[in-house]
Every structure is written in structure tokens, then in C-alpha cells.
């Protein structure tokens, strides 16, 4: 009986730790600053195309775009084995003497989806790009389990670097 109590407590601790927020607290200004980059002496259309190329190079699929409005929506999806689900399934299989594995849902993969929305704006002599990235984890049933804004500066910086390279190539290969 104590073993069952131990596993129950362990499962509760794992689920609480899994739900803890990993997102650091940032002000709106800090988030906008991280998500925004300005490009000098280039047109909105050149930067817009460079943004699309950068997203396509990263494996994103465009879901919508409007060059006049400067808006791009894109999505990238990958599959990942859910360690917590594997552990839970193993424990349930042990306690049901294998019946859970035979009759239960054996899909242990989660889908990781990243949605990008971006805006390209022409201002006096500069073109500004703002990118917002939201990461979602969907369980094997397709339900959203977790959804967080990506708040890692290096994530955005790597996209901005690709845009910069593409702008450079576009301007110097004519």
C-alpha cells in the first residue's frame, strides 16, 4: 500500500513541476524591443521578402501574407516524444498488469507547433520588423496542453540575422 502512495505522490510532484511557468517575467517594452529590428536604407518589400525567405529557410509554412499591409503569418510543426506520458503509461501498464498498454492509447508523441506573426513597416528611412512567436504543445489527441510566447532573445536574433543576410544579398546581387 505504501508503494501505491509513493507513486501517487511522485505523479503529483511531476505534474506540478511540469505545469510550472518557464517564462521569465519581462515588461511589454522589453518584449517589444527583443521582437523588433530596424533595417536602414532598404524598402519594405525587400525586407518583407527577406522575412519570408528567413521563415521558409527555417522550415516554416506560410499560412497568410499581405505585402501591402506588411503582415506575415507562418507555422512550423514537429513531433516529440512526451517523457511524462511515457512514464505515466509505464506506471499504468504495470499496475493494470499490461491491460492499459493493450487497450489504451499508445501514441506517446506530442506535437510542437510554433506560430509566427510578423509585421514589416516602412518608416522615415528605415524599415521595422516585429516578430511574435508562440510555441504550443499539443497532446496525442490534438488538444493544446501548453502555450507560451517565446521570450528568448537569441531565437529572434537568429531570424533577424537571416533577414539581414537576405537583404544584403538582394541589394548587392542586382
Tab-separated table of N, CA and C in Angstrom:
chain	number	residue	atom	x	y	z
A	1	UNK	N	0.823	-1.196	0.000
A	1	UNK	CA	0.000	0.000	0.000
A	1	UNK	C	0.863	1.254	0.000
A	2	UNK	N	1.972	1.219	0.736
A	2	UNK	CA	2.873	2.365	0.773
A	2	UNK	C	3.472	2.651	-0.596
A	3	UNK	N	3.698	1.601	-1.389
A	3	UNK	CA	4.239	1.771	-2.735
A	3	UNK	C	3.259	2.543	-3.604
A	4	UNK	N	1.983	2.246	-3.494
A	4	UNK	CA	0.963	2.953	-4.257
A	4	UNK	C	0.917	4.425	-3.839
A	5	UNK	N	1.012	4.679	-2.537
A	5	UNK	CA	1.020	6.049	-2.021
A	5	UNK	C	2.248	6.800	-2.549
A	6	UNK	N	3.405	6.129	-2.578
A	6	UNK	CA	4.644	6.735	-3.076
A	6	UNK	C	4.489	7.146	-4.551
A	7	UNK	N	3.948	6.245	-5.381
A	7	UNK	CA	3.768	6.554	-6.798
A	7	UNK	C	2.758	7.679	-6.998
A	8	UNK	N	1.719	7.730	-6.184
A	8	UNK	CA	0.729	8.809	-6.282
A	8	UNK	C	1.363	10.163	-5.990
A	9	UNK	N	2.173	10.220	-4.930
A	9	UNK	CA	2.862	11.470	-4.578
A	9	UNK	C	3.839	11.849	-5.684
A	10	UNK	N	4.572	10.862	-6.200
A	10	UNK	CA	5.537	11.116	-7.268
A	10	UNK	C	4.849	11.673	-8.515
A	11	UNK	N	3.727	11.108	-8.888
A	11	UNK	CA	2.993	11.596	-10.054
A	11	UNK	C	2.482	13.015	-9.836
A	12	UNK	N	2.029	13.320	-8.626
A	12	UNK	CA	1.576	14.680	-8.319
A	12	UNK	C	2.715	15.681	-8.428
A	13	UNK	N	3.884	15.326	-7.899
A	13	UNK	CA	5.048	16.223	-7.957
A	13	UNK	C	5.462	16.453	-9.408
A	14	UNK	N	5.491	15.394	-10.191
A	14	UNK	CA	5.876	15.523	-11.605
A	14	UNK	C	4.896	16.421	-12.349
A	15	UNK	N	3.603	16.250	-12.095
A	15	UNK	CA	2.620	17.075	-12.804
A	15	UNK	C	2.702	18.539	-12.387
A	16	UNK	N	2.964	18.806	-11.101
A	16	UNK	CA	3.100	20.196	-10.641
A	16	UNK	C	4.336	20.833	-11.254
A	17	UNK	N	5.449	20.109	-11.280
A	17	UNK	CA	6.671	20.645	-11.877
A	17	UNK	C	6.491	20.874	-13.368
A	18	UNK	N	5.751	20.001	-14.031
A	18	UNK	CA	5.513	20.140	-15.465
A	18	UNK	C	4.657	21.348	-15.798
A	19	UNK	N	3.830	21.786	-14.860
A	19	UNK	CA	2.951	22.926	-15.103
A	19	UNK	C	3.570	24.254	-14.694
A	20	UNK	N	4.701	24.223	-14.016
A	20	UNK	CA	5.339	25.467	-13.572
A	20	UNK	C	5.736	26.306	-14.777
A	21	UNK	N	5.516	27.596	-14.679
A	21	UNK	CA	5.810	28.504	-15.788
A	21	UNK	C	7.310	28.639	-15.981
A	22	UNK	N	7.750	28.446	-17.237
A	22	UNK	CA	9.156	28.587	-17.585
A	22	UNK	C	9.424	29.980	-18.131
A	23	UNK	N	8.387	30.735	-18.331
A	23	UNK	CA	8.500	32.037	-18.960
A	23	UNK	C	8.976	33.078	-17.948
A	24	UNK	N	10.051	33.764	-18.290
A	24	UNK	CA	10.546	34.799	-17.392
A	24	UNK	C	9.677	36.034	-17.532
A	25	UNK	N	9.600	36.804	-16.475
A	25	UNK	CA	8.775	38.000	-16.479
A	25	UNK	C	9.524	39.141	-17.162
A	26	UNK	N	8.929	39.683	-18.195
A	26	UNK	CA	9.511	40.798	-18.925
A	26	UNK	C	8.440	41.861	-19.094
A	27	UNK	N	8.852	43.109	-19.126
A	27	UNK	CA	7.901	44.186	-19.370
A	27	UNK	C	7.514	44.180	-20.848
A	28	UNK	N	6.429	44.846	-21.169
A	28	UNK	CA	5.977	44.953	-22.554
A	28	UNK	C	7.045	45.601	-23.418
A	29	UNK	N	7.702	46.621	-22.891
A	29	UNK	CA	8.758	47.307	-23.629
A	29	UNK	C	9.941	46.376	-23.905
A	30	UNK	N	10.319	45.559	-22.923
A	30	UNK	CA	11.413	44.602	-23.117
A	30	UNK	C	11.055	43.562	-24.178
A	31	UNK	N	9.830	43.080	-24.140
A	31	UNK	CA	9.389	42.093	-25.129
A	31	UNK	C	9.400	42.706	-26.524
A	32	UNK	N	8.838	43.895	-26.668
A	32	UNK	CA	8.813	44.557	-27.980
A	32	UNK	C	10.220	44.819	-28.497
A	33	UNK	N	11.106	45.230	-27.619
A	33	UNK	CA	12.485	45.504	-28.012
A	33	UNK	C	13.159	44.235	-28.534
A	34	UNK	N	12.930	43.131	-27.869
A	34	UNK	CA	13.511	41.855	-28.268
A	34	UNK	C	12.941	41.382	-29.609
A	35	UNK	N	11.670	41.675	-29.857
A	35	UNK	CA	10.976	41.198	-31.051
A	35	UNK	C	11.131	42.122	-32.258
A	36	UNK	N	11.800	43.252	-32.109
A	36	UNK	CA	11.832	44.268	-33.162
A	36	UNK	C	13.251	44.551	-33.620
A	37	UNK	N	13.388	44.744	-34.921
A	37	UNK	CA	14.683	45.100	-35.513
A	37	UNK	C	14.423	46.104	-36.633
A	38	UNK	N	15.319	47.080	-36.750
A	38	UNK	CA	15.200	48.084	-37.804
A	38	UNK	C	16.316	47.898	-38.815
A	39	UNK	N	15.970	48.100	-40.086
A	39	UNK	CA	16.915	47.976	-41.200
A	39	UNK	C	16.972	49.313	-41.923
A	40	UNK	N	18.189	49.823	-42.115
A	40	UNK	CA	18.386	51.116	-42.780
A	40	UNK	C	18.421	50.951	-44.294
A	41	UNK	N	18.067	52.028	-44.957
A	41	UNK	CA	18.186	52.197	-46.411
A	41	UNK	C	17.789	50.972	-47.234
A	42	UNK	N	16.606	50.508	-46.990
A	42	UNK	CA	16.039	49.449	-47.820
A	42	UNK	C	14.520	49.620	-47.841
A	43	UNK	N	13.888	49.017	-48.806
A	43	UNK	CA	12.438	49.180	-48.935
A	43	UNK	C	11.689	48.131	-48.123
A	44	UNK	N	10.438	48.418	-47.878
A	44	UNK	CA	9.591	47.492	-47.125
A	44	UNK	C	9.480	46.170	-47.875
A	45	UNK	N	9.352	46.211	-49.197
A	45	UNK	CA	9.179	44.984	-49.983
A	45	UNK	C	10.420	44.094	-49.905
A	46	UNK	N	11.611	44.679	-49.940
A	46	UNK	CA	12.847	43.895	-49.839
A	46	UNK	C	12.909	43.195	-48.481
A	47	UNK	N	12.608	43.905	-47.409
A	47	UNK	CA	12.635	43.318	-46.065
A	47	UNK	C	11.517	42.285	-45.913
A	48	UNK	N	10.361	42.571	-46.489
A	48	UNK	CA	9.231	41.641	-46.438
A	48	UNK	C	9.618	40.299	-47.081
A	49	UNK	N	10.227	40.373	-48.266
A	49	UNK	CA	10.661	39.141	-48.949
A	49	UNK	C	11.762	38.437	-48.164
A	50	UNK	N	12.663	39.212	-47.564
A	50	UNK	CA	13.736	38.622	-46.759
A	50	UNK	C	13.169	37.898	-45.538
A	51	UNK	N	12.144	38.466	-44.922
A	51	UNK	CA	11.473	37.837	-43.789
A	51	UNK	C	10.861	36.500	-44.218
A	52	UNK	N	10.163	36.516	-45.331
A	52	UNK	CA	9.550	35.273	-45.832
A	52	UNK	C	10.623	34.226	-46.110
A	53	UNK	N	11.716	34.628	-46.762
A	53	UNK	CA	12.801	33.684	-47.043
A	53	UNK	C	13.408	33.121	-45.762
A	54	UNK	N	13.595	33.963	-44.749
A	54	UNK	CA	14.158	33.506	-43.478
A	54	UNK	C	13.241	32.466	-42.832
A	55	UNK	N	11.944	32.707	-42.851
A	55	UNK	CA	10.999	31.751	-42.255
A	55	UNK	C	10.956	30.443	-43.046
A	56	UNK	N	10.957	30.554	-44.373
A	56	UNK	CA	10.953	29.341	-45.208
A	56	UNK	C	12.236	28.537	-44.994
A	57	UNK	N	13.373	29.230	-44.869
A	57	UNK	CA	14.641	28.543	-44.622
A	57	UNK	C	14.622	27.782	-43.301
A	58	UNK	N	13.826	28.231	-42.352
A	58	UNK	CA	13.733	27.581	-41.041
A	58	UNK	C	12.659	26.488	-41.011
A	59	UNK	N	12.019	26.227	-42.133
A	59	UNK	CA	11.030	25.151	-42.192
A	59	UNK	C	9.616	25.580	-41.877
A	60	UNK	N	9.365	26.876	-41.823
A	60	UNK	CA	8.005	27.363	-41.584
A	60	UNK	C	7.190	27.274	-42.870
A	61	UNK	N	5.896	27.121	-42.704
A	61	UNK	CA	4.951	27.161	-43.812
A	61	UNK	C	4.164	28.448	-43.677
A	62	UNK	N	4.089	29.212	-44.759
A	62	UNK	CA	3.311	30.453	-44.720
A	62	UNK	C	1.835	30.109	-44.680
A	63	UNK	N	1.117	30.692	-43.749
A	63	UNK	CA	-0.330	30.473	-43.677
A	63	UNK	C	-1.075	31.669	-44.254
A	64	UNK	N	-0.423	32.842	-44.237
A	64	UNK	CA	-1.043	34.039	-44.804
A	64	UNK	C	0.023	35.119	-44.931
A	65	UNK	N	-0.127	35.958	-45.943
A	65	UNK	CA	0.787	37.099	-46.066
A	65	UNK	C	0.106	38.184	-46.904
A	66	UNK	N	0.476	39.418	-46.628
A	66	UNK	CA	-0.034	40.575	-47.362
A	66	UNK	C	1.100	41.596	-47.423
A	67	UNK	N	1.717	41.731	-48.596
A	67	UNK	CA	2.872	42.614	-48.712
A	67	UNK	C	2.489	44.082	-48.548
A	68	UNK	N	1.283	44.462	-48.951
A	68	UNK	CA	0.856	45.860	-48.787
A	68	UNK	C	0.710	46.222	-47.312
A	69	UNK	N	0.145	45.327	-46.535
A	69	UNK	CA	-0.021	45.573	-45.103
A	69	UNK	C	1.248	45.214	-44.325
A	70	UNK	N	2.149	44.456	-44.960
A	70	UNK	CA	3.386	44.051	-44.304
A	70	UNK	C	3.201	42.955	-43.272
A	71	UNK	N	2.189	42.115	-43.448
A	71	UNK	CA	1.854	41.087	-42.460
A	71	UNK	C	2.203	39.697	-42.991
A	72	UNK	N	2.839	38.901	-42.123
A	72	UNK	CA	3.173	37.516	-42.444
A	72	UNK	C	2.739	36.644	-41.277
A	73	UNK	N	2.051	35.548	-41.578
A	73	UNK	CA	1.693	34.533	-40.592
A	73	UNK	C	2.295	33.217	-41.068
A	74	UNK	N	2.957	32.502	-40.164
A	74	UNK	CA	3.607	31.253	-40.542
A	74	UNK	C	3.534	30.265	-39.381
A	75	UNK	N	3.730	28.980	-39.726
A	75	UNK	CA	3.647	27.920	-38.729
A	75	UNK	C	4.706	26.866	-39.017
A	76	UNK	N	5.251	26.306	-37.948
A	76	UNK	CA	6.178	25.182	-38.044
A	76	UNK	C	5.727	24.135	-37.036
A	77	UNK	N	5.717	22.868	-37.456
A	77	UNK	CA	5.241	21.804	-36.589
A	77	UNK	C	6.249	20.656	-36.565
A	78	UNK	N	6.541	20.162	-35.367
A	78	UNK	CA	7.399	18.989	-35.205
A	78	UNK	C	6.750	18.048	-34.199
A	79	UNK	N	7.225	16.813	-34.180
A	79	UNK	CA	6.719	15.812	-33.240
A	79	UNK	C	7.815	15.473	-32.249
A	80	UNK	N	7.398	15.248	-30.997
A	80	UNK	CA	8.357	14.990	-29.924
A	80	UNK	C	7.735	13.993	-28.959
A	81	UNK	N	8.524	13.014	-28.523
A	81	UNK	CA	8.027	12.049	-27.543
A	81	UNK	C	7.859	12.742	-26.195
A	82	UNK	N	6.711	12.527	-25.574
A	82	UNK	CA	6.399	13.139	-24.278
A	82	UNK	C	6.871	12.215	-23.162
A	83	UNK	N	7.956	12.606	-22.478
A	83	UNK	CA	8.537	11.786	-21.412
A	83	UNK	C	7.581	11.528	-20.270
A	84	UNK	N	6.783	12.537	-19.907
A	84	UNK	CA	5.825	12.374	-18.815
A	84	UNK	C	4.771	11.347	-19.193
A	85	UNK	N	4.309	11.402	-20.465
A	85	UNK	CA	3.308	10.431	-20.916
A	85	UNK	C	3.886	9.016	-20.933
A	86	UNK	N	5.151	8.884	-21.327
A	86	UNK	CA	5.797	7.572	-21.343
A	86	UNK	C	5.857	7.011	-19.926
A	87	UNK	N	6.264	7.857	-18.961
A	87	UNK	CA	6.358	7.422	-17.564
A	87	UNK	C	4.980	7.022	-17.029
A	88	UNK	N	3.993	7.892	-17.267
A	88	UNK	CA	2.633	7.616	-16.792
A	88	UNK	C	2.097	6.324	-17.401
A	89	UNK	N	2.349	6.136	-18.703
A	89	UNK	CA	1.889	4.934	-19.393
A	89	UNK	C	2.563	3.688	-18.817
A	90	UNK	N	3.855	3.799	-18.516
A	90	UNK	CA	4.586	2.653	-17.958
A	90	UNK	C	4.043	2.281	-16.583
A	91	UNK	N	3.789	3.281	-15.731
A	91	UNK	CA	3.248	3.024	-14.395
A	91	UNK	C	1.844	2.416	-14.506
A	92	UNK	N	1.005	3.003	-15.370
A	92	UNK	CA	-0.359	2.482	-15.536
A	92	UNK	C	-0.333	1.060	-16.081
A	93	UNK	N	0.586	0.781	-16.989
A	93	UNK	CA	0.704	-0.567	-17.542
A	93	UNK	C	1.118	-1.558	-16.462
A	94	UNK	N	2.041	-1.141	-15.601
A	94	UNK	CA	2.490	-2.007	-14.505
A	94	UNK	C	1.340	-2.337	-13.559
A	95	UNK	N	0.574	-1.306	-13.165
A	95	UNK	CA	-0.493	-1.522	-12.187
A	95	UNK	C	-1.724	-2.201	-12.775
A	96	UNK	N	-1.877	-2.175	-14.087
A	96	UNK	CA	-3.024	-2.873	-14.705
A	96	UNK	C	-2.583	-4.192	-15.322
A	97	UNK	N	-1.374	-4.622	-14.979
A	97	UNK	CA	-0.823	-5.901	-15.468
A	97	UNK	C	-0.813	-5.962	-17.001
A	98	UNK	N	-0.541	-4.839	-17.627
A	98	UNK	CA	-0.399	-4.802	-19.080
A	98	UNK	C	-1.660	-4.462	-19.846
A	99	UNK	N	-2.808	-4.436	-19.180
A	99	UNK	CA	-4.062	-4.171	-19.887
A	99	UNK	C	-4.119	-2.739	-20.438
A	100	UNK	N	-3.536	-1.793	-19.724
A	100	UNK	CA	-3.525	-0.402	-20.186
A	100	UNK	C	-2.789	-0.278	-21.520
A	101	UNK	N	-1.696	-1.021	-21.672
A	101	UNK	CA	-0.937	-0.959	-22.917
A	101	UNK	C	-1.729	-1.593	-24.066
A	102	UNK	N	-2.422	-2.691	-23.773
A	102	UNK	CA	-3.173	-3.406	-24.804
A	102	UNK	C	-4.398	-2.606	-25.248
A	103	UNK	N	-5.135	-2.017	-24.303
A	103	UNK	CA	-6.394	-1.356	-24.631
A	103	UNK	C	-6.316	0.170	-24.641
A	104	UNK	N	-5.213	0.747	-24.192
A	104	UNK	CA	-5.104	2.206	-24.095
A	104	UNK	C	-4.574	2.849	-25.365
A	105	UNK	N	-4.473	4.158	-25.326
A	105	UNK	CA	-3.900	4.947	-26.419
A	105	UNK	C	-2.385	4.837	-26.330
A	106	UNK	N	-1.756	4.292	-27.367
A	106	UNK	CA	-0.315	4.070	-27.331
A	106	UNK	C	0.473	5.143	-28.072
A	107	UNK	N	-0.163	6.230	-28.450
A	107	UNK	CA	0.537	7.339	-29.094
A	107	UNK	C	1.153	8.195	-27.992
A	108	UNK	N	2.471	8.206	-27.908
A	108	UNK	CA	3.168	8.922	-26.837
A	108	UNK	C	3.849	10.185	-27.350
A	109	UNK	N	3.500	10.598	-28.554
A	109	UNK	CA	4.118	11.778	-29.146
A	109	UNK	C	3.254	13.016	-28.961
A	110	UNK	N	3.907	14.141	-28.706
A	110	UNK	CA	3.261	15.450	-28.679
A	110	UNK	C	3.667	16.193	-29.942
A	111	UNK	N	2.828	17.108	-30.360
A	111	UNK	CA	3.148	17.969	-31.491
A	111	UNK	C	3.565	19.319	-30.933
A	112	UNK	N	4.717	19.807	-31.380
A	112	UNK	CA	5.189	21.131	-31.004
A	112	UNK	C	4.940	22.035	-32.206
A	113	UNK	N	4.148	23.057	-32.000
A	113	UNK	CA	3.769	23.973	-33.070
A	113	UNK	C	4.233	25.384	-32.704
A	114	UNK	N	4.900	26.040	-33.636
A	114	UNK	CA	5.311	27.427	-33.428
A	114	UNK	C	4.576	28.288	-34.446
A	115	UNK	N	3.794	29.238	-33.928
A	115	UNK	CA	3.075	30.189	-34.769
A	115	UNK	C	3.817	31.517	-34.742
A	116	UNK	N	4.078	32.048	-35.927
A	116	UNK	CA	4.765	33.340	-36.056
A	116	UNK	C	3.804	34.330	-36.689
A	117	UNK	N	3.738	35.499	-36.089
A	117	UNK	CA	3.068	36.620	-36.741
A	117	UNK	C	4.100	37.737	-36.804
A	118	UNK	N	4.197	38.358	-37.965
A	118	UNK	CA	5.222	39.389	-38.151
A	118	UNK	C	4.631	40.561	-38.907
A	119	UNK	N	5.212	41.730	-38.628
A	119	UNK	CA	4.775	42.949	-39.289
A	119	UNK	C	6.005	43.697	-39.789
A	120	UNK	N	5.953	44.137	-41.046
A	120	UNK	CA	7.034	44.911	-41.658
A	120	UNK	C	6.464	46.295	-41.969
A	121	UNK	N	7.091	47.338	-41.406
A	121	UNK	CA	6.587	48.701	-41.542
A	121	UNK	C	7.684	49.622	-42.054
A	122	UNK	N	7.346	50.407	-43.059
A	122	UNK	CA	8.273	51.415	-43.596
A	122	UNK	C	8.071	52.711	-42.833
A	123	UNK	N	9.150	53.216	-42.237
A	123	UNK	CA	9.142	54.487	-41.534
A	123	UNK	C	10.213	55.376	-42.167
A	124	UNK	N	10.259	56.614	-41.858
A	124	UNK	CA	11.199	57.579	-42.433
A	124	UNK	C	12.622	57.027	-42.565
A	125	UNK	N	12.952	56.443	-43.701
A	125	UNK	CA	14.306	55.978	-43.971
A	125	UNK	C	14.675	54.628	-43.380
A	126	UNK	N	13.792	54.021	-42.622
A	126	UNK	CA	14.074	52.699	-42.054
A	126	UNK	C	12.883	51.773	-42.276
A	127	UNK	N	13.160	50.502	-42.195
A	127	UNK	CA	12.093	49.502	-42.238
A	127	UNK	C	12.163	48.711	-40.947
A	128	UNK	N	11.055	48.641	-40.249
A	128	UNK	CA	10.988	47.969	-38.946
A	128	UNK	C	10.255	46.637	-39.092
A	129	UNK	N	10.840	45.612	-38.476
A	129	UNK	CA	10.228	44.282	-38.458
A	129	UNK	C	9.964	43.913	-37.006
A	130	UNK	N	8.750	43.470	-36.743
A	130	UNK	CA	8.425	42.927	-35.424
A	130	UNK	C	7.886	41.520	-35.617
A	131	UNK	N	8.455	40.588	-34.869
A	131	UNK	CA	8.072	39.176	-34.959
A	131	UNK	C	7.582	38.726	-33.588
A	132	UNK	N	6.469	38.028	-33.573
A	132	UNK	CA	5.953	37.429	-32.349
A	132	UNK	C	5.856	35.925	-32.581
A	133	UNK	N	6.463	35.140	-31.695
A	133	UNK	CA	6.451	33.680	-31.833
A	133	UNK	C	5.783	33.055	-30.611
A	134	UNK	N	4.828	32.182	-30.874
A	134	UNK	CA	4.104	31.460	-29.826
A	134	UNK	C	4.359	29.966	-30.021
A	135	UNK	N	4.846	29.315	-28.972
A	135	UNK	CA	5.075	27.866	-29.012
A	135	UNK	C	3.909	27.167	-28.318
A	136	UNK	N	3.366	26.155	-28.988
A	136	UNK	CA	2.256	25.377	-28.420
A	136	UNK	C	2.648	23.907	-28.400
A	137	UNK	N	2.233	23.228	-27.334
A	137	UNK	CA	2.411	21.782	-27.256
A	137	UNK	C	1.031	21.160	-27.282
A	138	UNK	N	0.808	20.276	-28.247
A	138	UNK	CA	-0.467	19.582	-28.384
A	138	UNK	C	-0.254	18.116	-28.029
A	139	UNK	N	-1.180	17.542	-27.273
A	139	UNK	CA	-1.042	16.136	-26.915
A	139	UNK	C	-1.445	15.246	-28.088
A	140	UNK	N	-1.406	13.947	-27.876
A	140	UNK	CA	-1.687	12.998	-28.955
A	140	UNK	C	-3.118	13.097	-29.459
A	141	UNK	N	-4.006	13.748	-28.699
A	141	UNK	CA	-5.395	13.946	-29.136
A	141	UNK	C	-5.581	15.264	-29.886
A	142	UNK	N	-4.505	16.051	-30.012
A	142	UNK	CA	-4.588	17.327	-30.709
A	142	UNK	C	-5.020	18.491	-29.832
A	143	UNK	N	-5.119	18.266	-28.530
A	143	UNK	CA	-5.521	19.332	-27.602
A	143	UNK	C	-4.299	20.137	-27.186
A	144	UNK	N	-4.449	21.464	-27.106
A	144	UNK	CA	-3.351	22.320	-26.670
A	144	UNK	C	-3.136	22.101	-25.177
A	145	UNK	N	-1.942	21.653	-24.817
A	145	UNK	CA	-1.592	21.375	-23.431
A	145	UNK	C	-0.869	22.572	-22.825
A	146	UNK	N	-0.087	23.252	-23.635
A	146	UNK	CA	0.720	24.371	-23.158
A	146	UNK	C	0.907	25.355	-24.309
A	147	UNK	N	0.877	26.629	-23.988
A	147	UNK	CA	1.074	27.674	-24.990
A	147	UNK	C	1.800	28.843	-24.343
A	148	UNK	N	2.962	29.202	-24.881
A	148	UNK	CA	3.762	30.287	-24.322
A	148	UNK	C	4.393	31.108	-25.436
A	149	UNK	N	4.519	32.408	-25.184
A	149	UNK	CA	5.261	33.252	-26.092
A	149	UNK	C	6.739	32.917	-25.933
A	150	UNK	N	7.458	32.849	-27.032
A	150	UNK	CA	8.897	32.622	-26.962
A	150	UNK	C	9.548	33.933	-26.542
A	151	UNK	N	10.283	33.896	-25.436
A	151	UNK	CA	10.909	35.104	-24.893
A	151	UNK	C	12.418	34.926	-24.775
A	152	UNK	N	12.994	34.285	-25.752
A	152	UNK	CA	14.438	34.090	-25.791
A	152	UNK	C	15.008	34.996	-26.872
A	153	UNK	N	15.793	36.002	-26.485
A	153	UNK	CA	16.333	36.944	-27.470
A	153	UNK	C	17.095	36.267	-28.603
A	154	UNK	N	17.841	35.198	-28.307
A	154	UNK	CA	18.611	34.537	-29.360
A	154	UNK	C	17.715	33.927	-30.433
A	155	UNK	N	16.487	33.531	-30.077
A	155	UNK	CA	15.555	32.990	-31.065
A	155	UNK	C	15.241	34.056	-32.114
A	156	UNK	N	14.882	35.249	-31.647
A	156	UNK	CA	14.545	36.341	-32.558
A	156	UNK	C	15.781	36.846	-33.293
A	157	UNK	N	16.911	36.949	-32.577
A	157	UNK	CA	18.135	37.440	-33.207
A	157	UNK	C	18.574	36.564	-34.374
A	158	UNK	N	18.403	35.259	-34.243
A	158	UNK	CA	18.804	34.374	-35.335
A	158	UNK	C	17.935	34.593	-36.575
A	159	UNK	N	16.661	34.882	-36.372
A	159	UNK	CA	15.791	35.194	-37.526
A	159	UNK	C	16.201	36.531	-38.126
A	160	UNK	N	16.457	37.540	-37.276
A	160	UNK	CA	16.871	38.850	-37.770
A	160	UNK	C	18.189	38.781	-38.543
A	161	UNK	N	19.116	37.929	-38.099
A	161	UNK	CA	20.377	37.759	-38.818
A	161	UNK	C	20.139	37.181	-40.208
A	162	UNK	N	19.224	36.228	-40.328
A	162	UNK	CA	18.898	35.664	-41.633
A	162	UNK	C	18.262	36.721	-42.533
A	163	UNK	N	17.401	37.544	-41.962
A	163	UNK	CA	16.778	38.617	-42.739
A	163	UNK	C	17.856	39.573	-43.247
A	164	UNK	N	18.781	39.936	-42.361
A	164	UNK	CA	19.861	40.861	-42.724
A	164	UNK	C	20.709	40.310	-43.868
A	165	UNK	N	21.046	39.031	-43.809
A	165	UNK	CA	21.833	38.403	-44.879
A	165	UNK	C	21.063	38.418	-46.187
A	166	UNK	N	19.780	38.124	-46.113
A	166	UNK	CA	18.950	38.109	-47.318
A	166	UNK	C	18.814	39.507	-47.917
A	167	UNK	N	18.664	40.517	-47.066
A	167	UNK	CA	18.590	41.911	-47.546
A	167	UNK	C	19.901	42.275	-48.230
A	168	UNK	N	21.022	41.921	-47.606
A	168	UNK	CA	22.333	42.210	-48.183
A	168	UNK	C	22.473	41.574	-49.570
A	169	UNK	N	22.109	40.312	-49.677
A	169	UNK	CA	22.190	39.620	-50.973
A	169	UNK	C	21.284	40.285	-52.006
A	170	UNK	N	20.084	40.618	-51.607
A	170	UNK	CA	19.116	41.237	-52.525
A	170	UNK	C	19.643	42.571	-53.054
A	171	UNK	N	20.249	43.365	-52.171
A	171	UNK	CA	20.741	44.679	-52.574
A	171	UNK	C	22.031	44.611	-53.389
A	172	UNK	N	22.822	43.577	-53.222
A	172	UNK	CA	24.138	43.516	-53.874
A	172	UNK	C	24.214	42.560	-55.045
A	173	UNK	N	23.159	41.847	-55.329
A	173	UNK	CA	23.173	40.916	-56.463
A	173	UNK	C	22.390	41.436	-57.664
A	174	UNK	N	21.984	42.697	-57.629
A	174	UNK	CA	21.242	43.258	-58.771
A	174	UNK	C	22.157	43.669	-59.877
